PDB file of C-alpha atoms in Angstrom:
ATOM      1  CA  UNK A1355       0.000   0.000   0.000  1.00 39.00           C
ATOM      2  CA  UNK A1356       2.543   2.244   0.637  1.00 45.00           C
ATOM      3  CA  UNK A1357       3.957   2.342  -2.777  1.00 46.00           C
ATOM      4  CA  UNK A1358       0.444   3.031  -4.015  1.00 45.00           C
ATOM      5  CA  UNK A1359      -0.374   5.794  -2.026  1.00 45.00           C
ATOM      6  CA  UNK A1360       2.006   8.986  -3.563  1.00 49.00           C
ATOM      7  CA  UNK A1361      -0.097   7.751  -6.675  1.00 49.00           C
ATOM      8  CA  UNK A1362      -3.444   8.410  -5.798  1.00 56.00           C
ATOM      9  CA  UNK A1363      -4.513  10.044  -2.392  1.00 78.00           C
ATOM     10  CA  UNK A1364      -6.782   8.013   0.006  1.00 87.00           C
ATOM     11  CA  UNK A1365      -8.029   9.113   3.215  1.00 92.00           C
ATOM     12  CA  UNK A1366      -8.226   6.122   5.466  1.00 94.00           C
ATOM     13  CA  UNK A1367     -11.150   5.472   8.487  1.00 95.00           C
ATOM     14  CA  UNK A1368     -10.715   3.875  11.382  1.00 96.00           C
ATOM     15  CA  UNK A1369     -13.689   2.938  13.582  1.00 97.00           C
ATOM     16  CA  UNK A1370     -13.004   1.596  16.863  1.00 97.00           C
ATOM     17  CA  UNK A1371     -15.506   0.002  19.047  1.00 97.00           C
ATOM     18  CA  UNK A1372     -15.840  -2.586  22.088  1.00 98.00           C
ATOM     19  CA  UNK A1373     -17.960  -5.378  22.719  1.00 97.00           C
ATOM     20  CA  UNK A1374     -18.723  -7.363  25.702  1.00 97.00           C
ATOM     21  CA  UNK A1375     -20.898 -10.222  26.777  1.00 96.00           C
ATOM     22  CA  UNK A1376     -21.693 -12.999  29.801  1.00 96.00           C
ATOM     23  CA  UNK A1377     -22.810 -16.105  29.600  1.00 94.00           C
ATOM     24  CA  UNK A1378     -23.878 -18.800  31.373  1.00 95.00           C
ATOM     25  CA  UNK A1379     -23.497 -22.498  30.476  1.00 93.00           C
ATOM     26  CA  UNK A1380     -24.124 -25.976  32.684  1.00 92.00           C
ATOM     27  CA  UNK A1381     -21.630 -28.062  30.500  1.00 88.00           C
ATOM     28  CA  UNK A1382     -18.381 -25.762  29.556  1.00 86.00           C
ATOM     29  CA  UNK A1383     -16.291 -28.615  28.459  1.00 82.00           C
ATOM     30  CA  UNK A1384     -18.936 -30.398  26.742  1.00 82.00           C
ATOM     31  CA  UNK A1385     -18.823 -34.064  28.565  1.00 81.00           C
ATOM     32  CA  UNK A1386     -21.571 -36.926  27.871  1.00 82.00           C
ATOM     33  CA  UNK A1387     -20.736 -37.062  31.686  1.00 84.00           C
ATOM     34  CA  UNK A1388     -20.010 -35.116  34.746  1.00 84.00           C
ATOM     35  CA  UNK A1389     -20.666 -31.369  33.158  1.00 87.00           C
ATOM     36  CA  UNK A1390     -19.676 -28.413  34.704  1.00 89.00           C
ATOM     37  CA  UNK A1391     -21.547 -25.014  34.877  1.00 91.00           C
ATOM     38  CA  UNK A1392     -19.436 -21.857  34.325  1.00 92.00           C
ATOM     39  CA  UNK A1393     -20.173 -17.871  33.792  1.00 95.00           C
ATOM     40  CA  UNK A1394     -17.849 -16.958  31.395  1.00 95.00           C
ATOM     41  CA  UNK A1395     -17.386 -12.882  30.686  1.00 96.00           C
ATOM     42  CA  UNK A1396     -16.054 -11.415  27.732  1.00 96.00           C
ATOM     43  CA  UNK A1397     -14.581  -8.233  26.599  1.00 97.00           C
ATOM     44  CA  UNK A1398     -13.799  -7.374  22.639  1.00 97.00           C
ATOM     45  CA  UNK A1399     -11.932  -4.062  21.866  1.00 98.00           C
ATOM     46  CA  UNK A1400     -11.985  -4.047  17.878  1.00 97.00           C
ATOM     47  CA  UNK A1401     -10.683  -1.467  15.037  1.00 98.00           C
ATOM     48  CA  UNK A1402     -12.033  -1.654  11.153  1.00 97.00           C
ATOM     49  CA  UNK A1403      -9.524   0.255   8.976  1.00 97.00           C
ATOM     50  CA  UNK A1404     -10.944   1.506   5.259  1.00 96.00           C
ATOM     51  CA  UNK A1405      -9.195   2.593   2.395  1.00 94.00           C
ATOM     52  CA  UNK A1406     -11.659   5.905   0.859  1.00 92.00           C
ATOM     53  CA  UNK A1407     -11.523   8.135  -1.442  1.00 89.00           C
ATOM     54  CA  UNK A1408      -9.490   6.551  -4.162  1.00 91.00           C
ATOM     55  CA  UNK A1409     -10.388   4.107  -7.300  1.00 90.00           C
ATOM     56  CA  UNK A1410      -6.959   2.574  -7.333  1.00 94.00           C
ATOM     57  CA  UNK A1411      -6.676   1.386  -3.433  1.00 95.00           C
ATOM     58  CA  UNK A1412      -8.774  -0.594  -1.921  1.00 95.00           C
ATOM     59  CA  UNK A1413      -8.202  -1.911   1.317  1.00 97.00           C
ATOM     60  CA  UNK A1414     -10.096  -3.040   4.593  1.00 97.00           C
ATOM     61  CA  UNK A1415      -8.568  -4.295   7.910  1.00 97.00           C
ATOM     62  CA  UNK A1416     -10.431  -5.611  10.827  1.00 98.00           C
ATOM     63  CA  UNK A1417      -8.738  -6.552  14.206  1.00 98.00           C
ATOM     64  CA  UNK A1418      -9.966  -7.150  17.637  1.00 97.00           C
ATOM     65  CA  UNK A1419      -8.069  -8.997  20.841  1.00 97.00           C
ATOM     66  CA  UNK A1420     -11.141 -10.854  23.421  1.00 97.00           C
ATOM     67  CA  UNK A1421     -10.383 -11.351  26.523  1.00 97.00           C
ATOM     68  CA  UNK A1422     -11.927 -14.154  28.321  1.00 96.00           C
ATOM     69  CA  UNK A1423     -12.250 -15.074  32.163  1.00 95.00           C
ATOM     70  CA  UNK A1424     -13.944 -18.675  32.908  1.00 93.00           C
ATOM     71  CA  UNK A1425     -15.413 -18.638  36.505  1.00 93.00           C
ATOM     72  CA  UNK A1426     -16.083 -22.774  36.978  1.00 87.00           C
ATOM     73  CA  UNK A1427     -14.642 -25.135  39.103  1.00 83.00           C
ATOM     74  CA  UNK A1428     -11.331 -24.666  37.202  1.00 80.00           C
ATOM     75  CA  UNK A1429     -11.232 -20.954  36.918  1.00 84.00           C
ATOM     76  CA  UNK A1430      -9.101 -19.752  34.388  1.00 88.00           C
ATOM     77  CA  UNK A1431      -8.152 -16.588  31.266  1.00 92.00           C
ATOM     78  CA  UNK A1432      -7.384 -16.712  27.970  1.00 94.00           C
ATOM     79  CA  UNK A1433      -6.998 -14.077  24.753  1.00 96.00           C
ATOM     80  CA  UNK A1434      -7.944 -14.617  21.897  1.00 96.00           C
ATOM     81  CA  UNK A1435      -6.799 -12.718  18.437  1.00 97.00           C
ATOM     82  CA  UNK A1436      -8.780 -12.475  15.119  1.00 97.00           C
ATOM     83  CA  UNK A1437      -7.708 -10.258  12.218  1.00 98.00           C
ATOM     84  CA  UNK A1438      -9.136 -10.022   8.538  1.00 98.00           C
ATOM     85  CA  UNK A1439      -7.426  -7.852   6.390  1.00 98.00           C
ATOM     86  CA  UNK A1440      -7.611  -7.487   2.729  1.00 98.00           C
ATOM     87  CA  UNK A1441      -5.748  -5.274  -0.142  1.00 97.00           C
ATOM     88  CA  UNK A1442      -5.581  -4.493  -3.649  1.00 97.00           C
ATOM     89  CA  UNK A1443      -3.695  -1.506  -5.376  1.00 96.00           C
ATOM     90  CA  UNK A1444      -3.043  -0.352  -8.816  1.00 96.00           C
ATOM     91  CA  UNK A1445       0.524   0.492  -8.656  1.00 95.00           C
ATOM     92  CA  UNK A1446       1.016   1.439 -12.687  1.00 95.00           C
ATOM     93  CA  UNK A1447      -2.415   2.288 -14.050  1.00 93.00           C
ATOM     94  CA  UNK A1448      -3.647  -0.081 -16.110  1.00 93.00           C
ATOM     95  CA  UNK A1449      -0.307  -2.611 -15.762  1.00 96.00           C
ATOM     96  CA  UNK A1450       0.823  -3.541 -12.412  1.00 97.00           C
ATOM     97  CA  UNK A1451      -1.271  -4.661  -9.096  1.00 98.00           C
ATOM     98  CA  UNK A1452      -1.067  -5.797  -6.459  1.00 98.00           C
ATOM     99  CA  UNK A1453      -3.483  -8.138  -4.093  1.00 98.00           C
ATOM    100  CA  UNK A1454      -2.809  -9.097  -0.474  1.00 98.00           C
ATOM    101  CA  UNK A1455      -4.632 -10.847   1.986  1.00 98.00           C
ATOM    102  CA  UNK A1456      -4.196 -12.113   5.960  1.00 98.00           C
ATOM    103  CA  UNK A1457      -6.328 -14.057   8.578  1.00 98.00           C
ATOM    104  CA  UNK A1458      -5.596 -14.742  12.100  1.00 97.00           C
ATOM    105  CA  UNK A1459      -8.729 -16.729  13.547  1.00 96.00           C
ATOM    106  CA  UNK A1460      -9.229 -19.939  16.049  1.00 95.00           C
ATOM    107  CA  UNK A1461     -10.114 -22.846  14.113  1.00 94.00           C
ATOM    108  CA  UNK A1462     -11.459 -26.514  14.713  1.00 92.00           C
ATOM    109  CA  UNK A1463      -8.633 -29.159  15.220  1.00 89.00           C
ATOM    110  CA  UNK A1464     -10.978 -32.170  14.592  1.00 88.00           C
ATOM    111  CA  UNK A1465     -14.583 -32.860  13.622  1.00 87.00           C
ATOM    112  CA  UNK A1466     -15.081 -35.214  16.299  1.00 86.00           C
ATOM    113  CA  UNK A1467     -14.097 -32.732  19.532  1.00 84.00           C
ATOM    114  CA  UNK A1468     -16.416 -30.410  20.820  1.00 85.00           C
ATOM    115  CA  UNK A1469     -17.468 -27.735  18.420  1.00 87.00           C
ATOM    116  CA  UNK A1470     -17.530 -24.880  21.196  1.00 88.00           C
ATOM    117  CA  UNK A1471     -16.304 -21.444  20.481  1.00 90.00           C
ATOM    118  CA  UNK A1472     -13.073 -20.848  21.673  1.00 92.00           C
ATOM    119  CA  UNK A1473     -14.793 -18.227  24.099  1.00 92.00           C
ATOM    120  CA  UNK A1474     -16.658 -21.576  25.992  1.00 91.00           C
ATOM    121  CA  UNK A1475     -13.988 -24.387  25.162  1.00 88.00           C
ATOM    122  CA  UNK A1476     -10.769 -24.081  23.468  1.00 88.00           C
ATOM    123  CA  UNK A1477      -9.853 -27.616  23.682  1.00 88.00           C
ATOM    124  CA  UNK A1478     -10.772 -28.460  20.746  1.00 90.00           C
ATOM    125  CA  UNK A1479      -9.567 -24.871  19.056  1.00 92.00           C
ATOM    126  CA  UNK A1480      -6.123 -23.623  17.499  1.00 93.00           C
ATOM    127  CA  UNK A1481      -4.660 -20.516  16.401  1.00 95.00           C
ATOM    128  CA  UNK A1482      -4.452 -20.253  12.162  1.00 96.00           C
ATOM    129  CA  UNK A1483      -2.910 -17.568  10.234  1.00 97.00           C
ATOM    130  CA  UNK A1484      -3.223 -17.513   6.614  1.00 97.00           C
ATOM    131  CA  UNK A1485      -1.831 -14.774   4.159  1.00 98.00           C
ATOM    132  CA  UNK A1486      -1.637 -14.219   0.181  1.00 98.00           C
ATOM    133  CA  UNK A1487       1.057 -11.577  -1.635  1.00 98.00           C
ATOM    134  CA  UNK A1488       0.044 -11.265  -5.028  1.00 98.00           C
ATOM    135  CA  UNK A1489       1.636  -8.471  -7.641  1.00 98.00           C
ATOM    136  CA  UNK A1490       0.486  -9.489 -11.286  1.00 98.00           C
ATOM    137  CA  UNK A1491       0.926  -7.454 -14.534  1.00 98.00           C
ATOM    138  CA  UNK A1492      -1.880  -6.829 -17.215  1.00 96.00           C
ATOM    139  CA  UNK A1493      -0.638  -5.808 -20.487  1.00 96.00           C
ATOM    140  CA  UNK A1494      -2.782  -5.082 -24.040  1.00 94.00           C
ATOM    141  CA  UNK A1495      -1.520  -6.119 -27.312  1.00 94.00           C
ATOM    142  CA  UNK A1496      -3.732  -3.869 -29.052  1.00 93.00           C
ATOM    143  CA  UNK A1497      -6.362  -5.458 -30.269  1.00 94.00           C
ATOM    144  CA  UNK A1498      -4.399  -9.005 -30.729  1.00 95.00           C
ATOM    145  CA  UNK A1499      -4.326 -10.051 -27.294  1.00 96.00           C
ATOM    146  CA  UNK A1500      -4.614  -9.408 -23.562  1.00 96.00           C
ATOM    147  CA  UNK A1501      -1.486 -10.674 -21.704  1.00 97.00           C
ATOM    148  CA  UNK A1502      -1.199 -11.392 -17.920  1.00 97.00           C
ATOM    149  CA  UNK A1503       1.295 -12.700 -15.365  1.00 98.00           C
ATOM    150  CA  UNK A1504       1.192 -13.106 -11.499  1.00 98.00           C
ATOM    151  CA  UNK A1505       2.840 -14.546  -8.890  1.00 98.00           C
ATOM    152  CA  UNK A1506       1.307 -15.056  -5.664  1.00 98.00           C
ATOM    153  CA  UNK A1507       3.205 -15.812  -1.874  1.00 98.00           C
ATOM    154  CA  UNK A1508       1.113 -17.755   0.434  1.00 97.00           C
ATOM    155  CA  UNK A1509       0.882 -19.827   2.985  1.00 96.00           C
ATOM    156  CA  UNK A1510      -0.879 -20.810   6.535  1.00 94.00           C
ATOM    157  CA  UNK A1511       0.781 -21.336   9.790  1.00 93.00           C
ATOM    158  CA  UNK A1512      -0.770 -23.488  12.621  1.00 91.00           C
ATOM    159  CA  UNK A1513      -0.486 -23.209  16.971  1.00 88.00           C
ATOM    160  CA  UNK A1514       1.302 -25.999  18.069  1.00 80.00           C
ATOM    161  CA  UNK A1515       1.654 -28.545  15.335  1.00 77.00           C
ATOM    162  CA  UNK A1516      -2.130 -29.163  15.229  1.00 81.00           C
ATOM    163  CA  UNK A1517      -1.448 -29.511  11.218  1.00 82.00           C
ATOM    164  CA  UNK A1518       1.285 -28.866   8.478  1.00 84.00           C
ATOM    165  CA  UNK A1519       2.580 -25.326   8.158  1.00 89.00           C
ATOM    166  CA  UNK A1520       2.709 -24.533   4.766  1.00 91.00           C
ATOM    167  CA  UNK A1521       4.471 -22.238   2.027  1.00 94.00           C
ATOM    168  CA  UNK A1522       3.185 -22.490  -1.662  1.00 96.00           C
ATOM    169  CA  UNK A1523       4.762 -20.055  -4.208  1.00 98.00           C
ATOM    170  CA  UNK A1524       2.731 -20.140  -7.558  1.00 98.00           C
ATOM    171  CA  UNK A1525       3.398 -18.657 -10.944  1.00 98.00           C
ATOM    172  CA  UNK A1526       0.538 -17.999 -13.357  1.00 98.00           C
ATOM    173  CA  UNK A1527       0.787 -16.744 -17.095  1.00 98.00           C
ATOM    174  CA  UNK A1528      -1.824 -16.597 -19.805  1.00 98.00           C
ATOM    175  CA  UNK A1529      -2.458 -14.986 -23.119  1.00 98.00           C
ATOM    176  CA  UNK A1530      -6.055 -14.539 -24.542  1.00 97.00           C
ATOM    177  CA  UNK A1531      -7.250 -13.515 -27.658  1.00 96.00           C
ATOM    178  CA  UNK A1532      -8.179  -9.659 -28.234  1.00 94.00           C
ATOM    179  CA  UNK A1533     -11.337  -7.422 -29.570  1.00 91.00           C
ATOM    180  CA  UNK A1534      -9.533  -8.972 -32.821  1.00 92.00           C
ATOM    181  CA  UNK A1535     -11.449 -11.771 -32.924  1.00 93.00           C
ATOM    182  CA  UNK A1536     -15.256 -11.952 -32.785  1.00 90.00           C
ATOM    183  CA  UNK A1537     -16.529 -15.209 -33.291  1.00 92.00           C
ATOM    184  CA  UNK A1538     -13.027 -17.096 -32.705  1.00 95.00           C
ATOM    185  CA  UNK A1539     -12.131 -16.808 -28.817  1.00 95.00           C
ATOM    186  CA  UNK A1540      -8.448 -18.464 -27.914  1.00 97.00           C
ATOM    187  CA  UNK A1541      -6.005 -18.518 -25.208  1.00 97.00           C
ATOM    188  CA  UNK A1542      -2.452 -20.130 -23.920  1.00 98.00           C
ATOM    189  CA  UNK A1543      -1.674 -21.006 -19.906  1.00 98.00           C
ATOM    190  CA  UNK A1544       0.573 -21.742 -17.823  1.00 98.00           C
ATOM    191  CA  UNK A1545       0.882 -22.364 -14.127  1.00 98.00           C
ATOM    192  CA  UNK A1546       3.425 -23.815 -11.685  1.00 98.00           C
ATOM    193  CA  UNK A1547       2.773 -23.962  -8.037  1.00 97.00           C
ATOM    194  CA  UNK A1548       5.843 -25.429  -5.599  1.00 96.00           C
ATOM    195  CA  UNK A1549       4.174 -25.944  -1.808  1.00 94.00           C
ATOM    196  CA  UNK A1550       6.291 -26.750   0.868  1.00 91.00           C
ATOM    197  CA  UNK A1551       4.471 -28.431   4.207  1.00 85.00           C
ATOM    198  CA  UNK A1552       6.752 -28.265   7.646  1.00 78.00           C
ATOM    199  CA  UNK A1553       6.530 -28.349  11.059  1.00 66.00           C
ATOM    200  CA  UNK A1554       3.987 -31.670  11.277  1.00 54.00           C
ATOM    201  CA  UNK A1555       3.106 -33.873  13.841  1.00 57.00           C
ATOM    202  CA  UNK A1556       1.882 -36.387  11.826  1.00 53.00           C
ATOM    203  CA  UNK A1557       5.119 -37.808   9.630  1.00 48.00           C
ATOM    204  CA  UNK A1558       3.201 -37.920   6.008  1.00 51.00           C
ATOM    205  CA  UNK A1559       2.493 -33.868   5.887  1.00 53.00           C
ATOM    206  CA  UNK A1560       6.380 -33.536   5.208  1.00 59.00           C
ATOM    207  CA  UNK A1561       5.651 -33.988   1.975  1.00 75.00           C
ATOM    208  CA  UNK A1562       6.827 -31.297  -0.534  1.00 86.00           C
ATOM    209  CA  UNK A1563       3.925 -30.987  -3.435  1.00 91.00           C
ATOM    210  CA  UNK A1564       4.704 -29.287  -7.334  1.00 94.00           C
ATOM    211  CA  UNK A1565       1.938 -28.841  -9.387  1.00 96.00           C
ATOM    212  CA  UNK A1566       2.545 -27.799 -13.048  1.00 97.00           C
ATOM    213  CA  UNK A1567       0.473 -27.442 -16.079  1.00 97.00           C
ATOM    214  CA  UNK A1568       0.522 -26.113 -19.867  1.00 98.00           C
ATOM    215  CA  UNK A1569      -2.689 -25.447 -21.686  1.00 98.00           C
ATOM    216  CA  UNK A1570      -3.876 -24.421 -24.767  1.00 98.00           C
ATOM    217  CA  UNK A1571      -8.209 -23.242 -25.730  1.00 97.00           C
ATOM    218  CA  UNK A1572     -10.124 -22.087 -28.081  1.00 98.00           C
ATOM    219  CA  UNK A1573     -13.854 -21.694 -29.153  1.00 97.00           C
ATOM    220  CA  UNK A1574     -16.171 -20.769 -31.533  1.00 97.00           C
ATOM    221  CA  UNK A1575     -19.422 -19.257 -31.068  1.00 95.00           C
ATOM    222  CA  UNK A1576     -22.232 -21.102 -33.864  1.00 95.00           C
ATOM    223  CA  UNK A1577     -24.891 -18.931 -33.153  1.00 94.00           C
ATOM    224  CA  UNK A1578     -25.617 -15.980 -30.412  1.00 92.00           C
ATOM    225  CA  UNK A1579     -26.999 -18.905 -28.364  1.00 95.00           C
ATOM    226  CA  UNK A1580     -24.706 -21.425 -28.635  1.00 96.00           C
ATOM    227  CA  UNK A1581     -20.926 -21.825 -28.612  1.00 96.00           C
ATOM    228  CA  UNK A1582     -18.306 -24.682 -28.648  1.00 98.00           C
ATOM    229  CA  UNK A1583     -14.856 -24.838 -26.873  1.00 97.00           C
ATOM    230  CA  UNK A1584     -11.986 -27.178 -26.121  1.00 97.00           C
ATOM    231  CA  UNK A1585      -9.030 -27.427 -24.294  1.00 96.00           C
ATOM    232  CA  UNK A1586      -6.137 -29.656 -24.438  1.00 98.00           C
ATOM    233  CA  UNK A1587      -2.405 -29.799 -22.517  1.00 97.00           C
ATOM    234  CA  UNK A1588      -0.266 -31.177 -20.309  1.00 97.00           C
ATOM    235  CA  UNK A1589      -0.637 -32.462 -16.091  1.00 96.00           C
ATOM    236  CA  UNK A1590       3.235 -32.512 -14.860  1.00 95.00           C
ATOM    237  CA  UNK A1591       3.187 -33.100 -10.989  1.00 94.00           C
ATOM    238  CA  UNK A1592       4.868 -34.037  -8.020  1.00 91.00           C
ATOM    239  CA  UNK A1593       2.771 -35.340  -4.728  1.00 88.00           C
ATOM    240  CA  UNK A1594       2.557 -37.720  -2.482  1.00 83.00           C
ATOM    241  CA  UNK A1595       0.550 -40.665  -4.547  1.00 82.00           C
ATOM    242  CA  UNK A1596       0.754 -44.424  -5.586  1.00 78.00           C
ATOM    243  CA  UNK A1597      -0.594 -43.714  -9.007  1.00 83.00           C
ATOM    244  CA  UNK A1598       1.672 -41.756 -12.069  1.00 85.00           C
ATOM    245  CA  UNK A1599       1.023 -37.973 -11.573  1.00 90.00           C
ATOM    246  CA  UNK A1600       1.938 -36.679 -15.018  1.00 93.00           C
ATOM    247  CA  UNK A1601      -0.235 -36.984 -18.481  1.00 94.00           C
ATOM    248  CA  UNK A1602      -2.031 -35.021 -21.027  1.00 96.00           C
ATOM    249  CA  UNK A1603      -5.549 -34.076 -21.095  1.00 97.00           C
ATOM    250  CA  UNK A1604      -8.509 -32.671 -23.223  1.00 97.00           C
ATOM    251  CA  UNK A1605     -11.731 -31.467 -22.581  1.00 97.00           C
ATOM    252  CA  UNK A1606     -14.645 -30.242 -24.997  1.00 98.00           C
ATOM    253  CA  UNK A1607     -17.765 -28.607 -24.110  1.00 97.00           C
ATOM    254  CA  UNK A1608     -20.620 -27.110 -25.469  1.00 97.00           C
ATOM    255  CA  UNK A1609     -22.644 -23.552 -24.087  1.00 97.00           C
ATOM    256  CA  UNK A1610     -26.238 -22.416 -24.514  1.00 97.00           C
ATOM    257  CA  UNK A1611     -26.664 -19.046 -23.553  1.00 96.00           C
ATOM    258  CA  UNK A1612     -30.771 -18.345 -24.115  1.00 95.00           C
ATOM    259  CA  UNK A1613     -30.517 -14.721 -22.524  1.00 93.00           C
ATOM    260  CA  UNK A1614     -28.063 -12.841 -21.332  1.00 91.00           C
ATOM    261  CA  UNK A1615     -28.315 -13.527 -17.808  1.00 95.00           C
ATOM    262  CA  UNK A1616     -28.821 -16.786 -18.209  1.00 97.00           C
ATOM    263  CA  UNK A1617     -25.771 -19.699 -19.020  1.00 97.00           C
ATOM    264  CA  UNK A1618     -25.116 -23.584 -19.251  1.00 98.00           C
ATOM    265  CA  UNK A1619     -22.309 -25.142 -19.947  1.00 97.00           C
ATOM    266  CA  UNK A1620     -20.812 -28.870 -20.341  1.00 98.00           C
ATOM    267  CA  UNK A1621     -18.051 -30.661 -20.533  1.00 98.00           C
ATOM    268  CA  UNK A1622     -16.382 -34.412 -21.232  1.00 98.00           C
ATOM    269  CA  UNK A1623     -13.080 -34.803 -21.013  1.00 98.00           C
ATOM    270  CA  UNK A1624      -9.828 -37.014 -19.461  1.00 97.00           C
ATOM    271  CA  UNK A1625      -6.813 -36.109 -17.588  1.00 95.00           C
ATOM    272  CA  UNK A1626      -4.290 -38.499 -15.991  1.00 93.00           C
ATOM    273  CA  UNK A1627      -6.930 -39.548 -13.190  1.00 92.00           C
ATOM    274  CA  UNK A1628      -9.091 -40.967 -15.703  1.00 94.00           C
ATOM    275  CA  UNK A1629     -12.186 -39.434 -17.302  1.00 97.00           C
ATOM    276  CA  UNK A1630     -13.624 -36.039 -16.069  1.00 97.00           C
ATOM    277  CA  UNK A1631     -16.789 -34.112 -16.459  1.00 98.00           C
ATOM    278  CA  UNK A1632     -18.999 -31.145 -15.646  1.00 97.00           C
ATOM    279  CA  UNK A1633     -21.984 -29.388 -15.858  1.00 98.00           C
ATOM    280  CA  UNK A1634     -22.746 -25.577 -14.660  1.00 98.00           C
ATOM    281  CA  UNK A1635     -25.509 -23.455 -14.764  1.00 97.00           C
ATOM    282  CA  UNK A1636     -26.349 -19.686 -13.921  1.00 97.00           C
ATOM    283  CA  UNK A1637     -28.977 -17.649 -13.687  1.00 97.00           C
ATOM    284  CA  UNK A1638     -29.186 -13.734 -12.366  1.00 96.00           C
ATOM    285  CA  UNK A1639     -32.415 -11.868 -12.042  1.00 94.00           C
ATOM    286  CA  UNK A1640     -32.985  -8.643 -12.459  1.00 86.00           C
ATOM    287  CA  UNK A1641     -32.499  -7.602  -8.794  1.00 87.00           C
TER     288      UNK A1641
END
């Protein structure tokens, strides 16, 4: 953000507030047996930060820290921090961005603990961050084509081993075809994402993971109603699996648009896993 901002001036809000709340429960820990009955108080001081007053940064961040005091047989405190932030910025107008993203929240640890809020009953909670970096270039070619390239940082990082920590870098790169072409739509991919998985308690997560693929499309509309497409290229991967990874594919479909809120679309196709298809519908009304 802060190499957008000389570029366009944005006035940012912030809008503090605090929350608070008791409760009462008769089975804290959630036990088929022997419950316990706690009052558990809660305070939430919370900020939302906005981005205003400018078309080329957009950005919101929301934070707040809750304190909790349990008042059972087993008295006890705990904090708690969320955050949910998101970014996007238009660092060269109508070339280079930039998208960004981060989460702090408590999360479930398995589907067969108690699904309590952290506020009542952490035991079956954890800390998880998650965050995305994502700069990415858009470049026309007149009317010929529309070029784009990103590269996106991300990963997600877990309290106390409950899962993998991971890293995944991924490269993405496409070409499509222009206002050139009316009837004639085509288009060339490429993507290549390297994920890296540490810091397990369970021996099988160390598993590094590459996944890399090379496509080619193009379709062809028959009538204003109907249109046919097809893609073909190659699977080249690298993850943890008894069966081969790597293969071409193909896929054709076929699209009926009757309106122009209104789509379908299907598919047939086979990749390395064996045969694929799909079918996909929408519909938007006029509110």
């Amino acid at each position: 953000m802060a190499f957008a901002a000389p570029a366009s001036s944005v006035d940012w809000r912030a809008e503090p507030s605090v929350g608070a709340s008791t409760r009462y429960t008769d089975n804290v820990d959630q036990r088929a047996t022997d419950p316990e009955d706690a009052l558990i108080l809660t305070v939430t001081p919370r900020i939302v930060v906005r981005a205003e007053g400018s078309r080329r940064v957009q950005a919101t961040l929301q934070y707040g820290v809750t304190g909790v005091s349990r008042f059972s047989d087993d008295n006890d405190q705990d904090i708690y921090h969320r955050l949910n932030a998101i970014g996007k910025a238009e660092l060269i107008e109508d070339f280079l961005f930039i998208d960004g993203t981060a989460r702090i929240s408590q999360e479930l640890i398995s589907l067969l603990g108690s699904p309590a809020e952290a506020e009542v009953n952490d035991s079956n909670r954890a800390d998880v961050g998650t965050y995305s970096v994502s700069p990415y270039i858009r470049k026309r070619l007149g009317t010929f084509a529309e070029a784009h390239a990103r590269y996106t940082a991300s990963g997600a990082i877990f309290e106390s081993n409950t899962a993998a920590d991971s890293a995944a870098n991924t490269i993405a790169l496409g070409l499509s075809s222009g206002t050139r072409f009316n009837d004639v739509s085509w288009g060339l991919d490429y993507s290549l994402r390297e994920a890296e998985y540490r810091n397990a308690n369970i021996a099988t997560y160390n598993t590094d993971a590459t996944f890399e693929r090379a496509s080619a499309r193009v379709g062809y509309a028959l009538t204003r109603k109907f249109r046919v497409f097809g893609n073909v290229g190659q699977d080249s991967n690298d993850y943890l699996s008894t069966t081969d990874t790597d293969g071409s594919f193909y896929n054709v479909g076929l699209g009926w648009a009757p309106t122009r809120r209104t789509s379908v679309e299907a598919t047939v196709g086979e990749r390395y896993f064996g045969n694929t298809y799909s079918f996909g519908g929408s519909h938007r009304t006029r509110m």
